[in-house]
Structures are given as structure tokens and as C-alpha cells.
CSV table of C-alpha atoms in Angstrom, one decimal:
chain,number,residue,atom,x,y,z
A,873,MET,CA,99.9,2.3,129.5
A,874,THR,CA,101.4,2.1,126.5
A,875,THR,CA,103.3,5.6,125.4
A,876,THR,CA,102.4,5.3,121.3
A,877,GLY,CA,99.8,4.7,119.4
A,878,PRO,CA,96.7,6.6,118.8
A,879,GLU,CA,96.2,10.2,119.6
A,880,PRO,CA,94.1,10.8,123.0
A,881,ARG,CA,90.5,11.0,121.9
A,882,TYR,CA,88.3,12.9,124.4
A,883,ASP,CA,85.1,11.1,125.0
A,884,ARG,CA,83.0,10.4,127.9
A,885,ARG,CA,80.4,7.8,127.2
A,886,SER,CA,83.2,5.7,125.5
A,887,ALA,CA,85.3,6.1,128.8
A,888,SER,CA,82.7,5.0,131.0
A,889,ARG,CA,82.2,2.1,128.7
A,890,VAL,CA,86.0,1.1,129.2
A,891,LEU,CA,86.0,1.5,132.9
A,892,ALA,CA,82.0,-0.4,133.2
A,893,VAL,CA,83.8,-3.1,131.2
A,894,LEU,CA,86.6,-3.8,133.4
A,895,ALA,CA,84.4,-3.3,136.0
A,896,ARG,CA,81.7,-5.8,135.5
A,897,PRO,CA,83.4,-9.4,135.7
A,898,GLY,CA,84.4,-7.6,139.6
A,899,LEU,CA,85.9,-4.8,141.0
A,900,GLY,CA,88.2,-6.0,143.7
A,901,ALA,CA,89.2,-9.4,145.4
A,902,PRO,CA,86.4,-10.3,148.7
A,903,PRO,CA,87.9,-7.5,151.2
A,904,VAL,CA,90.0,-8.5,154.1
A,905,LEU,CA,88.1,-7.2,157.1
A,906,PRO,CA,91.0,-5.6,159.0
A,907,PRO,CA,91.7,-6.8,162.8
A,908,PRO,CA,90.0,-4.1,165.4
A,909,ARG,CA,92.7,-1.1,166.0
A,910,ARG,CA,92.9,1.6,168.1
A,911,ILE,CA,93.7,5.0,166.0
A,912,GLU,CA,95.5,8.0,167.8
A,913,TYR,CA,94.4,11.6,166.2
A,914,THR,CA,96.1,15.6,167.1
A,915,CYS,CA,92.6,18.0,167.2
A,916,ALA,CA,92.0,21.7,165.9
A,917,ALA,CA,89.4,24.0,166.2
A,918,LEU,CA,88.6,25.8,163.1
A,919,GLN,CA,89.1,29.6,163.5
A,920,PRO,CA,86.7,31.9,161.2
A,921,GLU,CA,87.2,35.2,160.2
A,922,PRO,CA,85.1,37.7,162.7
A,923,GLY,CA,81.2,38.0,162.4
A,924,SER,CA,81.7,34.5,160.0
A,925,HIS,CA,81.2,31.0,160.5
A,926,LEU,CA,83.9,30.6,157.7
A,927,ASN,CA,87.3,31.0,157.8
A,928,LEU,CA,89.5,32.4,155.3
A,929,SER,CA,90.5,29.6,152.9
A,930,GLN,CA,86.6,29.2,152.7
A,931,ARG,CA,85.7,32.7,152.2
A,932,LEU,CA,88.5,33.0,149.2
A,933,TYR,CA,87.3,29.2,147.4
A,934,LEU,CA,84.0,30.4,148.2
A,935,GLU,CA,84.6,33.9,146.5
A,936,ARG,CA,86.5,32.9,143.7
A,937,PHE,CA,85.4,29.9,142.7
A,938,MET,CA,82.3,29.0,144.2
A,939,ARG,CA,79.8,31.6,142.7
A,940,PRO,CA,76.7,32.2,142.8
A,941,CYS,CA,76.5,30.7,146.5
A,942,ARG,CA,76.3,32.3,149.2
A,943,ALA,CA,77.8,31.8,152.6
A,944,ASP,CA,74.6,31.4,154.4
A,945,GLN,CA,74.0,28.2,152.2
A,946,VAL,CA,77.5,26.7,153.5
A,947,THR,CA,78.0,24.5,156.6
A,948,SER,CA,81.6,24.5,157.6
A,949,ALA,CA,83.1,22.0,160.1
A,950,THR,CA,84.3,22.7,163.4
A,951,HIS,CA,87.6,21.3,164.0
A,952,ARG,CA,90.1,19.9,161.9
A,953,ILE,CA,92.1,15.8,162.3
A,954,ALA,CA,95.2,14.7,161.8
A,955,TRP,CA,96.2,10.9,162.0
A,956,THR,CA,97.8,8.6,160.5
A,957,ASP,CA,96.0,5.3,159.0
A,958,SER,CA,96.9,2.0,159.6
A,959,ASP,CA,99.0,2.0,156.2
A,960,GLY,CA,101.4,4.6,157.6
A,961,ILE,CA,100.2,7.2,155.8
A,962,PRO,CA,99.4,10.9,157.4
A,963,ASN,CA,95.9,11.9,157.3
A,964,THR,CA,93.7,15.0,157.7
A,965,GLY,CA,89.6,15.5,158.6
A,966,HIS,CA,87.0,17.7,159.6
A,967,PHE,CA,84.1,17.3,161.6
A,968,ARG,CA,81.3,19.3,163.0
A,969,SER,CA,80.3,19.6,166.9
A,970,GLY,CA,77.4,18.0,167.8
A,971,GLY,CA,77.5,15.4,165.0
A,972,LEU,CA,79.3,11.7,164.6
A,973,GLY,CA,82.8,13.4,165.6
A,974,PRO,CA,85.8,12.2,164.3
A,975,ILE,CA,84.9,8.5,163.9
A,976,VAL,CA,83.5,8.7,160.8
A,977,PRO,CA,86.3,10.4,158.6
A,978,ILE,CA,89.2,8.1,160.4
A,979,ALA,CA,86.3,4.7,160.0
A,980,MET,CA,85.9,6.6,156.0
A,981,ARG,CA,90.1,5.7,156.0
A,982,GLU,CA,90.4,2.4,156.7
A,983,THR,CA,86.8,1.7,154.5
A,984,VAL,CA,88.9,2.9,151.6
A,985,LEU,CA,92.3,1.6,152.3
A,986,THR,CA,90.8,-2.3,152.7
A,987,LEU,CA,89.5,-1.9,149.5
A,988,TRP,CA,91.8,-1.0,147.6
A,989,HIS,CA,93.4,-3.6,149.1
A,990,ALA,CA,91.4,-5.4,147.8
A,991,LEU,CA,91.4,-3.8,144.2
A,992,GLN,CA,95.8,-4.9,144.2
A,993,ALA,CA,94.6,-8.1,144.9
A,994,ASP,CA,92.1,-8.6,142.0
A,995,THR,CA,94.7,-10.6,139.4
A,996,ALA,CA,91.4,-11.1,136.7
A,997,LEU,CA,91.0,-6.7,137.0
A,998,ALA,CA,94.9,-7.1,136.5
A,999,GLN,CA,94.9,-9.0,133.8
A,1000,ARG,CA,92.1,-7.3,131.8
A,1001,MET,CA,94.0,-4.0,132.5
A,1002,SER,CA,97.1,-5.1,130.9
A,1003,GLU,CA,94.9,-6.3,127.5
A,1004,LEU,CA,93.0,-2.9,127.2
A,1005,SER,CA,93.1,-1.8,123.0
A,1006,PRO,CA,95.8,1.0,122.3
A,1007,ARG,CA,92.2,2.6,121.3
A,1008,ASP,CA,90.7,2.3,125.3
A,1009,GLU,CA,93.8,3.7,126.4
A,1010,ALA,CA,93.3,6.7,124.3
A,1011,VAL,CA,89.7,7.0,125.5
A,1012,LEU,CA,90.7,7.2,128.9
A,1013,GLU,CA,94.1,9.4,128.5
A,1014,GLY,CA,92.4,11.9,126.4
A,1015,THR,CA,89.1,11.9,128.9
A,1016,THR,CA,90.4,11.5,132.5
A,1017,THR,CA,93.2,13.0,134.6
A,1018,ASP,CA,94.0,10.0,135.8
A,1019,HIS,CA,94.7,8.0,132.7
A,1020,GLU,CA,95.5,4.3,134.4
A,1021,PRO,CA,92.1,2.4,135.2
A,1022,TYR,CA,93.9,1.1,138.7
A,1023,GLU,CA,94.2,4.6,139.3
A,1024,ILE,CA,90.5,5.9,137.9
A,1025,PHE,CA,89.6,3.2,140.4
A,1026,ARG,CA,91.1,4.2,143.7
A,1027,VAL,CA,90.9,7.6,142.8
A,1028,GLY,CA,86.8,6.9,142.7
A,1029,ILE,CA,86.2,4.5,145.5
A,1030,GLU,CA,88.0,7.8,147.8
A,1031,ALA,CA,85.8,9.8,146.0
A,1032,ALA,CA,83.0,8.4,148.0
A,1033,GLY,CA,84.6,8.1,150.6
A,1034,ARG,CA,85.2,12.5,151.1
A,1035,ALA,CA,81.5,11.9,149.8
A,1036,LEU,CA,80.5,10.5,152.9
A,1037,ALA,CA,82.9,12.2,155.7
A,1038,GLN,CA,81.7,15.8,153.8
A,1039,HIS,CA,78.1,15.1,154.1
A,1040,ALA,CA,78.8,14.0,157.9
A,1041,LEU,CA,78.9,17.4,158.5
A,1042,LEU,CA,75.2,17.6,158.3
A,1043,ALA,CA,74.8,14.3,160.3
A,1044,ARG,CA,72.8,16.3,163.2
A,1045,TRP,CA,70.3,17.7,160.5
A,1046,THR,CA,69.7,13.8,159.9
A,1047,PRO,CA,67.3,11.3,161.3
A,1048,TYR,CA,70.4,9.5,161.5
A,1049,ARG,CA,72.1,8.4,165.0
A,1050,SER,CA,75.2,6.2,164.5
A,1051,PRO,CA,78.1,6.1,161.8
A,1052,ALA,CA,76.9,3.2,160.5
A,1053,GLU,CA,73.0,4.4,160.4
A,1054,PHE,CA,74.4,7.3,158.7
A,1055,ALA,CA,76.3,5.5,156.0
A,1056,VAL,CA,73.2,3.5,155.3
A,1057,GLY,CA,71.2,6.6,154.8
A,1058,MET,CA,73.3,8.1,152.4
A,1059,LYS,CA,73.1,4.9,150.2
A,1060,ASP,CA,69.5,4.7,150.3
A,1061,SER,CA,69.3,8.2,150.3
A,1062,GLY,CA,70.7,8.3,146.6
A,1063,ILE,CA,73.1,10.7,148.1
A,1064,TYR,CA,75.7,9.3,146.1
A,1065,SER,CA,74.1,9.3,142.9
A,1066,ALA,CA,73.3,13.0,143.3
A,1067,VAL,CA,76.9,13.9,143.9
A,1068,ALA,CA,78.0,12.5,140.8
A,1069,THR,CA,75.8,13.9,138.6
A,1070,ARG,CA,75.0,17.3,140.8
A,1071,TRP,CA,78.8,18.4,142.0
A,1072,PHE,CA,81.8,18.7,139.7
A,1073,TRP,CA,85.1,17.0,140.6
A,1074,GLU,CA,87.2,20.2,141.6
A,1075,LEU,CA,84.2,21.4,144.1
A,1076,GLN,CA,84.1,18.1,145.8
A,1077,ALA,CA,88.1,17.8,146.4
A,1078,SER,CA,88.4,20.7,147.2
A,1079,SER,CA,85.5,21.5,149.8
A,1080,TYR,CA,86.3,18.7,151.4
A,1081,ARG,CA,90.1,19.5,151.4
A,1082,ARG,CA,88.6,22.8,153.2
A,1083,GLY,CA,86.2,21.7,155.7
A,1084,MET,CA,82.9,23.3,153.9
A,1085,ILE,CA,79.7,21.8,152.2
A,1086,ALA,CA,77.5,23.9,150.3
A,1087,VAL,CA,74.5,21.7,151.2
A,1088,THR,CA,71.2,21.2,152.4
A,1089,LEU,CA,69.8,17.8,153.3
A,1090,SER,CA,65.4,17.3,154.1
A,1091,THR,CA,64.1,14.5,155.4
A,1092,GLN,CA,61.3,12.7,153.7
A,1093,PRO,CA,58.7,10.6,155.1
A,1094,ASP,CA,59.9,7.5,154.4
A,1095,GLY,CA,62.8,8.1,156.7
A,1096,THR,CA,65.5,9.0,153.6
A,1097,VAL,CA,66.8,12.8,152.8
A,1098,ARG,CA,67.6,14.7,149.9
A,1099,TYR,CA,69.1,17.8,149.0
A,1100,SER,CA,66.9,20.8,149.0
A,1101,ALA,CA,65.7,22.5,145.8
A,1102,GLU,CA,67.8,25.6,146.6
A,1103,THR,CA,71.0,23.1,146.7
A,1104,VAL,CA,69.8,21.3,143.9
A,1105,ALA,CA,69.3,24.6,141.8
A,1106,THR,CA,72.8,25.9,143.5
A,1107,LEU,CA,74.9,23.2,142.8
A,1108,ARG,CA,73.6,23.3,139.1
A,1109,ALA,CA,74.1,27.1,139.1
A,1110,MET,CA,77.7,26.5,140.0
A,1111,LYS,CA,78.3,23.3,137.2
A,1112,ASP,CA,77.4,25.8,134.7
A,1113,MET,CA,79.1,28.7,135.5
A,1114,THR,CA,82.4,26.6,135.8
A,1115,ILE,CA,81.7,24.7,132.4
A,1116,GLU,CA,81.3,28.6,130.9
A,1117,ASP,CA,84.3,29.2,132.6
A,1118,ALA,CA,86.3,26.5,131.2
A,1119,HIS,CA,84.7,27.3,127.3
A,1120,ARG,CA,85.7,31.0,127.7
A,1121,VAL,CA,88.9,30.1,128.2
A,1122,MET,CA,89.1,27.7,125.5
A,1123,ARG,CA,87.7,30.5,122.5
A,1124,ARG,CA,90.1,32.8,123.9
A,1125,ALA,CA,92.6,30.8,123.0
A,1126,THR,CA,91.4,28.7,119.4
A,1127,HIS,CA,89.7,31.7,118.2
A,1128,ALA,CA,91.1,35.1,119.1
A,1129,GLU,CA,94.7,33.8,119.8
A,1130,GLY,CA,94.6,30.9,116.8
A,1131,LEU,CA,95.6,27.9,118.9
A,1132,SER,CA,94.4,24.7,118.1
A,1133,VAL,CA,92.9,22.6,121.5
A,1134,ALA,CA,96.3,20.9,122.0
A,1135,GLU,CA,98.4,24.1,122.2
A,1136,ALA,CA,95.2,25.7,124.3
A,1137,ILE,CA,95.2,22.9,127.2
A,1138,ALA,CA,99.2,23.4,126.8
A,1139,LYS,CA,99.4,26.8,127.3
A,1140,TYR,CA,96.3,27.5,129.8
A,1141,HIS,CA,96.9,24.1,131.5
A,1142,ASP,CA,97.0,25.9,135.5
A,1143,GLU,CA,94.0,28.1,134.4
A,1144,LEU,CA,92.1,25.1,133.4
A,1145,ASP,CA,93.0,23.0,135.9
A,1146,LEU,CA,91.4,25.3,138.4
A,1147,ILE,CA,88.0,24.7,136.6
A,1148,SER,CA,88.4,21.5,135.2
A,1149,ARG,CA,90.6,20.7,131.8
A,1150,GLN,CA,87.8,17.7,131.2
A,1151,TYR,CA,84.9,20.5,131.1
A,1152,ALA,CA,86.8,22.5,128.7
A,1153,LEU,CA,86.5,20.0,125.8
A,1154,LEU,CA,82.6,18.7,126.3
A,1155,PRO,CA,80.3,20.4,123.5
A,1156,PRO,CA,78.4,23.4,123.7
A,1157,GLY,CA,75.4,21.9,125.4
A,1158,THR,CA,76.3,19.2,126.9
A,1159,ARG,CA,75.8,18.6,130.6
A,1160,PRO,CA,78.6,16.4,131.6
A,1161,ALA,CA,77.9,12.6,133.5
A,1162,CYS,CA,80.5,10.7,136.1
A,1163,LEU,CA,81.9,8.3,134.4
A,1164,ALA,CA,81.2,5.6,137.1
A,1165,ALA,CA,77.2,6.9,137.1
A,1166,MET,CA,76.9,6.3,133.1
A,1167,PRO,CA,74.6,3.3,132.5
A,1168,HIS,CA,75.0,0.9,130.1
A,1169,GLN,CA,74.3,-2.2,128.5
A,1170,LEU,CA,76.2,-5.5,129.4
A,1171,ASP,CA,75.7,-9.2,128.5
A,1172,GLY,CA,72.0,-8.1,127.9
A,1173,ALA,CA,71.9,-6.3,131.6
A,1174,HIS,CA,71.4,-3.0,133.0
A,1175,TYR,CA,75.0,-2.0,134.4
A,1176,SER,CA,76.8,1.2,136.2
A,1177,ILE,CA,79.8,1.1,138.6
A,1178,LEU,CA,78.6,3.7,140.7
A,1179,PRO,CA,76.2,1.2,142.6
A,1180,LEU,CA,78.7,-1.0,143.0
A,1181,VAL,CA,81.5,0.6,144.5
A,1182,ILE,CA,78.7,2.5,147.0
A,1183,ASP,CA,77.7,-0.9,147.8
A,1184,LYS,CA,80.5,-2.5,149.0
A,1185,PHE,CA,81.9,0.7,150.5
A,1186,THR,CA,79.1,1.1,152.8
A,1187,ASP,CA,78.9,-2.6,153.5
A,1188,LEU,CA,82.2,-2.6,154.6
A,1189,LEU,CA,82.4,0.7,156.5
A,1190,THR,CA,79.5,-0.6,158.8
A,1191,ARG,CA,82.0,-3.4,159.6
A,1192,ILE,CA,85.1,-1.8,160.1
A,1193,VAL,CA,83.4,1.2,162.0
A,1194,ASP,CA,82.7,-0.7,165.3
A,1195,ARG,CA,86.4,-2.2,165.1
A,1196,VAL,CA,87.6,1.1,165.5
A,1197,THR,CA,88.4,3.1,168.0
A,1198,VAL,CA,89.8,6.5,168.4
A,1199,ALA,CA,91.9,8.7,170.8
A,1200,GLU,CA,92.5,12.3,170.9
A,1201,VAL,CA,96.7,12.9,171.8
A,1202,ALA,CA,98.3,16.7,171.6
A,1203,ALA,CA,99.9,17.7,168.2
A,1204,GLU,CA,103.4,18.4,168.4
A,1205,THR,CA,104.4,21.8,168.4
A,1206,GLY,CA,107.9,23.5,167.2
A,1207,SER,CA,108.9,22.1,164.0
A,1208,ASP,CA,108.8,24.7,161.7
A,1209,THR,CA,110.9,26.3,163.1
A,1210,ALA,CA,114.0,24.3,164.2
A,1211,GLU,CA,117.2,24.4,162.1
A,1212,LEU,CA,116.2,22.9,158.5
A,1213,ALA,CA,118.2,19.3,158.4
A,1214,THR,CA,118.9,17.9,155.1
A,1215,GLU,CA,115.4,15.8,156.1
A,1216,ASP,CA,113.4,18.3,156.5
A,1217,ARG,CA,113.3,18.6,153.0
A,1218,VAL,CA,111.0,16.0,153.2
A,1219,PHE,CA,106.9,16.8,154.7
A,1220,TYR,CA,103.5,15.1,154.2
A,1221,VAL,CA,100.2,16.7,151.9
A,1222,PRO,CA,97.6,14.3,153.2
A,1223,ASP,CA,95.2,15.9,151.4
A,1224,MET,CA,96.7,14.7,148.2
A,1225,THR,CA,93.8,12.8,146.6
A,1226,CYS,CA,94.7,12.5,142.5
A,1227,LYS,CA,97.1,14.2,139.8
A,1228,HIS,CA,95.3,16.7,139.9
A,1229,CYS,CA,96.1,17.5,143.0
A,1230,ILE,CA,99.9,16.7,142.4
A,1231,ARG,CA,99.9,19.7,139.9
A,1232,THR,CA,98.6,21.8,142.0
A,1233,VAL,CA,100.7,21.5,145.0
A,1234,THR,CA,103.9,21.1,142.9
A,1235,GLY,CA,102.7,24.3,140.6
A,1236,VAL,CA,102.6,26.5,143.5
A,1237,LEU,CA,105.7,25.2,144.8
A,1238,GLU,CA,107.0,26.2,141.7
A,1239,SER,CA,106.2,29.4,141.3
A,1240,MET,CA,108.3,30.3,144.3
A,1241,SER,CA,111.4,28.8,142.9
A,1242,ILE,CA,111.3,25.3,145.0
A,1243,ASP,CA,112.1,22.1,143.0
A,1244,VAL,CA,110.3,19.0,143.7
A,1245,THR,CA,112.5,16.2,144.0
A,1246,GLU,CA,109.3,13.6,144.4
A,1247,ILE,CA,106.0,13.3,144.9
A,1248,ASP,CA,103.9,10.5,145.4
A,1249,LEU,CA,100.2,10.1,146.0
A,1250,VAL,CA,99.4,7.6,147.7
A,1251,SER,CA,102.4,7.8,151.3
A,1252,LYS,CA,101.6,11.5,150.5
A,1253,ARG,CA,105.0,12.5,150.7
A,1254,VAL,CA,106.8,15.0,148.8
A,1255,ILE,CA,110.5,16.2,148.6
A,1256,ALA,CA,111.1,19.6,148.0
A,1257,ASP,CA,114.5,22.1,147.7
A,1258,PHE,CA,113.4,24.6,150.8
A,1259,ARG,CA,116.5,26.9,151.3
A,1260,SER,CA,115.7,27.9,154.7
A,1261,PRO,CA,113.3,27.4,157.7
A,1262,ARG,CA,111.4,30.8,156.4
A,1263,ASN,CA,111.1,29.6,152.6
A,1264,ARG,CA,109.9,25.9,154.1
A,1265,HIS,CA,106.9,28.2,156.0
A,1266,ARG,CA,106.2,30.8,153.1
A,1267,ALA,CA,105.7,27.4,150.7
A,1268,PHE,CA,103.3,26.0,153.7
A,1269,GLU,CA,101.2,29.0,153.8
A,1270,ALA,CA,100.6,29.2,150.2
A,1271,LEU,CA,100.1,25.5,150.1
A,1272,ARG,CA,97.4,25.9,153.2
A,1273,ASP,CA,95.7,28.8,150.7
A,1274,GLY,CA,95.2,26.5,148.1
A,1275,GLY,CA,92.9,24.1,151.0
A,1276,TYR,CA,96.4,21.9,151.3
A,1277,ASN,CA,97.5,21.3,154.9
A,1278,PRO,CA,101.4,20.1,155.1
A,1279,THR,CA,102.8,18.2,158.0
A,1280,LEU,CA,106.4,17.9,158.7
A,1281,VAL,CA,106.0,15.3,161.3
A,1282,THR,CA,104.0,12.3,160.3
A,1283,PRO,CA,100.4,13.0,162.7
A,1284,ALA,CA,99.8,10.5,166.3
A,1285,ALA,CA,100.6,6.8,164.4
A,1286,ALA,CA,97.9,4.1,164.5
A,1287,ALA,CA,97.9,2.2,167.7
A,1288,SER,CA,99.4,-1.9,167.2
A,1289,GLU,CA,96.3,-4.1,166.7
A,1290,THR,CA,94.4,-4.5,169.6
A,1291,ALA,CA,91.4,-6.1,171.1
A,1292,VAL,CA,88.5,-3.3,171.0
């Protein structure tokens, strides 16, 4: 994307149309089904606070950012897992005892990787993206967190995977008894559309990282599931409160302090990041909509990106899940107290999913006077200048308080391709 040209312009409808036009001829080359694979993972039980089903990180996020949601409206995972995917990238995920188990987050990740590879292999899409006009680039830059179209599509695919794995915490209360059946059921029930229209980005990303979901599902006579009326009302109230928080920051900055919009965003960047920077720019009274879910008329036909992505994701996952076997292995211990060597400046944050996460992780470290030398979203790798093992340990604790799970040692590696 060019660095000169029109000023960034906030316009959700126009940004959605730019992405729809790019995706309409085809989003990704035909995916190549990966070979059968055995993946090892480590597992740890989540430790809830006394008298609660939530742990400390979950409770703090609920109290600070999920008003007016109550603790009894939240379902928590029972276990956190860590593993290395087939691309060699560390990951963390969650599952709930009595549900579908660790296979869902692991197979979800393999599905996401396969779709990412298909996206990279789509040369026609790459050509269309390279030909975007300066005006369209300005709209994406002014409206989206991940300005580049490829990054927007990549993060959108990952968000679909997160939604599936997060709702799998509720699988035992649905009619679906296998991962493939659950994935098809979520698609047929329209759950992804409900997430796109009723949730907001930071709620989904942050609650996913913490292994929690503020949803109750009710089974319909036709075998599909829906959000309960209470869930719909609570999600709407949380979204409205988030929008109002963002508008309150902007009103204070632009009216009481006399700042321009650009100056306000620059000054209150961290605060607005936490409560969704994009909502701060919404006109009063406007209901935000997910860019992928907005409908458009293209070539005389109704079109939106979300159904395209979900159909591809679901079809692929139902095939991949039978080609992946998982095995628990013992976790390695002792690395956090070892002598701090040069290579120990390198660590991984498997929960990083978008540029917002990069800013958050960087902000936490820099607030502790720890310089970040390098941070890469794809590999989840971070290089930081820790002063001592104790300094690194405190930094990791601060990141965990923010819902991230840093690790020094790459989790159990994916085994070689094997017949399953």
C-alpha cells in the first residue's frame, strides 16, 4: 500500500465494498488438503478463583470490559492447551471437559493454515490487490485495523476459526456430537452471522484468549441452535456500552480539550485501542456492522464475503478433522528461572492474532521499559531486551494479566506426516 495519496477516510460501507469487489471473483486458490498428521499438545487445568468458575484474568476482564454481563452468564473452559502447528508456529487454545476436546482448536488451526496458504497462492487476487486505487487504500487505512487487504482477509479467516473453537465450549449443550457435526451445525444455525453482527472485535478476541464465552445456546425444533434472548440482549448492551465509552473519549478530547479527531486518536491511542478505535469514529446513533457481513450488489447479484468464507472454512474443517490425531505430552518446566542467555530474548505469544495485539503486547513491554526489537504476527515471535530473568518473569505475568500466554519454549512440535 502506498504511503502517499489521499488522507485516510473512515467509511465502513465503502471499506466493505472494496473488500467485496476484491473477493467476488474468488478468495483464495483451491485449498490443498494437508496430509494426515499427528500433533502433540501440552495441557493444564485452569484454576478458578475460590467460590467461582472464573479465574482471575477472566474475572478482571468481565468486570472491566463486559458490563453489564454477569459472571453466571459466562461459560469458562476447563483446560488450556499449547501445541505447535504444521507450519511450526506455537499456539494456545482451550476446551471444556465433557465437550469435544482439544481436537477442535487444533483442527481449526490446521484449517486456518490451509486457507491462508490458498490465499497466498491466489495470484489473481494478488494482482487485484496491487491495482487498488489510492482512494480505496485511503478508505481501508482509515477504517480498518489491518490496512492491507491480504492481512484483513487473513485475520478474518482466523476470526472464523476462533468463533468455532470458542463456541465449542458450549458443545455439550447442543445436539452435535462430533467436531464435524458441530462445525456444520454452527454454519447451518447462522452462528457466524450472529457473531459478526452482535459481538464486537475486542470482545471476541479477548474473551477467546481467556477461554470464556458469554453465550447461551437454545436448540430449535429443526435441530439448529440459536442465541437465547438473554444472550442477544446482553451482547447488545455490551456493544452499546463499548460504543458509548469510545464516544465519551472522543467528546472529551475534541470538545473539552479542543483537539482534532486525528490529534485525539493519537493522544488517546491506547485507551481507544482497548475499547475499539473504530467505534470512536462512528456517527452518533449508528449501529456498526462487520465489514464481511455487509451485503452488496455486485454484477447484479447479492453478495457478501462472510458466507463465502464460512462455507469454505466448514467444508475444509470437516475433511481435515479426520486427518488429524492429537496426543497429550508432558509440559517442559524450569525455563523461566534459567540463566538469561542471549537467545532468551526470544519468546512467543501464541495468542497474537492482529495488529491490535501487536500494539497491546508492545505497549505492555514498553510500559515496563523493555525495548521490543522485533515482533512478528505470523510466527508469533517477539524479541525483547529483558534486563534479567526476574524482569522477563514480571513481563510475562503482565502479559498474562492482559489475556496473553507468552512462552519461551516452543510447545510440543507437530509430529511428522503419518498415516492416520
